[in-house]
Amino acid sequence: MNSDQQSGGFKAPEVELIVADGPRMDPIRLAVDGPKTIGRSSECDVVLSDPGVSRVHAVLDHSEGQVQVLDKDSRGGIYLNLVRLEAGRSEPLCNRDLVGIGPWKFLVRLEEEEPAEPGLEETDKPEPVDAGQVDESRKDPMYATRASIFVRLRADGTLDREFGWNEFAEKYSSVIAGFARNAGLKSQDADDILQDVLMGFFRVSSEFEYDPSKGRFRGYLKRVTLNAIRARYRRKRPSQNFDGSWEPPDLDADADVMWDRQWTEQLLFRAMAEARGTVEERTWKAFELYGLRGTAVDAVCEETGMTPDAVRRAKMRLAKQIRGIIEKLREEEG
């Protein structure tokens, strides 16, 4: 029994693992009141029947106030937010982390208190532009030259964020378009949804003020994107005989998972891009090969000219740095 369990009033933390990519299966819900094993063996607490999963692949446990994941020296390894864990070393899990085991990529859900998602009153949401207005709106030279959109994060202090339009589009375009494609839209329709959402924000940028007491920006942007997708389907409905209760495919039970996966991945790529600029190219190459691709350390040493210890240190240092950047971005943007 660990120290957390010995303390009075201990409540075992609950973790949920939801398939974000890979073979379909029901969500896995666990109360982590002790070590919980994940693997191919029927004796594991969570059984993943796939040859790419070791008999005992991973262990979830609760330590130092956090749920931890441990690689039990598995053959295929465990990837936490795209970075391969060191065998025998525990790492804490955070809400909306991505954990890769075998052919699966799981979205982590942990209990946490956060504002409910915004209701998006008609007066405060950027509406997608009508189909007939899109072409004319995109000809507006101000779309390319307007300087910024302000996002005020007032729930936890005084932080104000100002995004240049190019920066805003660069950060969130992959989330919006990727979510639309995963919701079943063709590439051209997904691109149109992206333009609808960006133009919606552009049209109200001079007045737009995000208030996180109504919900996090992550949830706000998801709802705006959902509204744009639904609006596009509604415009098609008369010619496709959709009834009034019809919803676009994959926008019911899977919407939250699809969105959180897209959101987490864009945070990861942004964090990696920021971290990459702080080290020399050889160090990043070692991290990319050993930490992201799972290349054997000897092969990495041969390609980079670094020692095994230097490769491992570089990987651990960059993994920690990337984790810190992700935490900062999550705090700022939800």
GROMACS .gro file of C-alpha atoms in nm, residues 7 9 15 17 26 28 37 39 44 46 72 84 91 99 110 124-125 143 164 170 239 289 298 307 313:
model
   25
    7SER     CA    1  -0.363   0.863   0.440
    9GLY     CA    2  -0.993   0.975   0.324
   15VAL     CA    3  -0.867   0.705  -1.533
   17LEU     CA    4  -0.864   0.534  -2.178
   26ASP     CA    5  -1.516   0.023  -2.555
   28ILE     CA    6  -1.150   0.145  -2.047
   37THR     CA    7  -0.156  -0.406  -1.549
   39GLY     CA    8  -0.110  -0.635  -2.165
   44CYS     CA    9  -0.388  -0.842  -1.683
   46VAL     CA   10  -0.676  -0.456  -1.904
   72LYS     CA   11   0.729  -0.303  -1.820
   84ARG     CA   12   0.870   0.670  -2.629
   91GLU     CA   13   0.583   0.910  -1.608
   99VAL     CA   14  -0.080   0.701  -2.492
  110LEU     CA   15  -0.868   1.200  -1.572
  124ASP     CA   16  -2.124   3.575  -2.880
  125LYS     CA   17  -2.030   3.308  -3.133
  143TYR     CA   18  -0.835   3.943  -4.439
  164GLY     CA   19  -0.170   3.770  -3.539
  170GLU     CA   20  -0.132   2.835  -3.830
  239SER     CA   21  -3.124   1.796  -5.207
  289LEU     CA   22   1.533   0.886  -3.383
  298ASP     CA   23   2.331   0.190  -3.096
  307THR     CA   24   2.743   0.829  -2.691
  313ARG     CA   25   2.013   1.248  -2.171
   0.00000   0.00000   0.00000
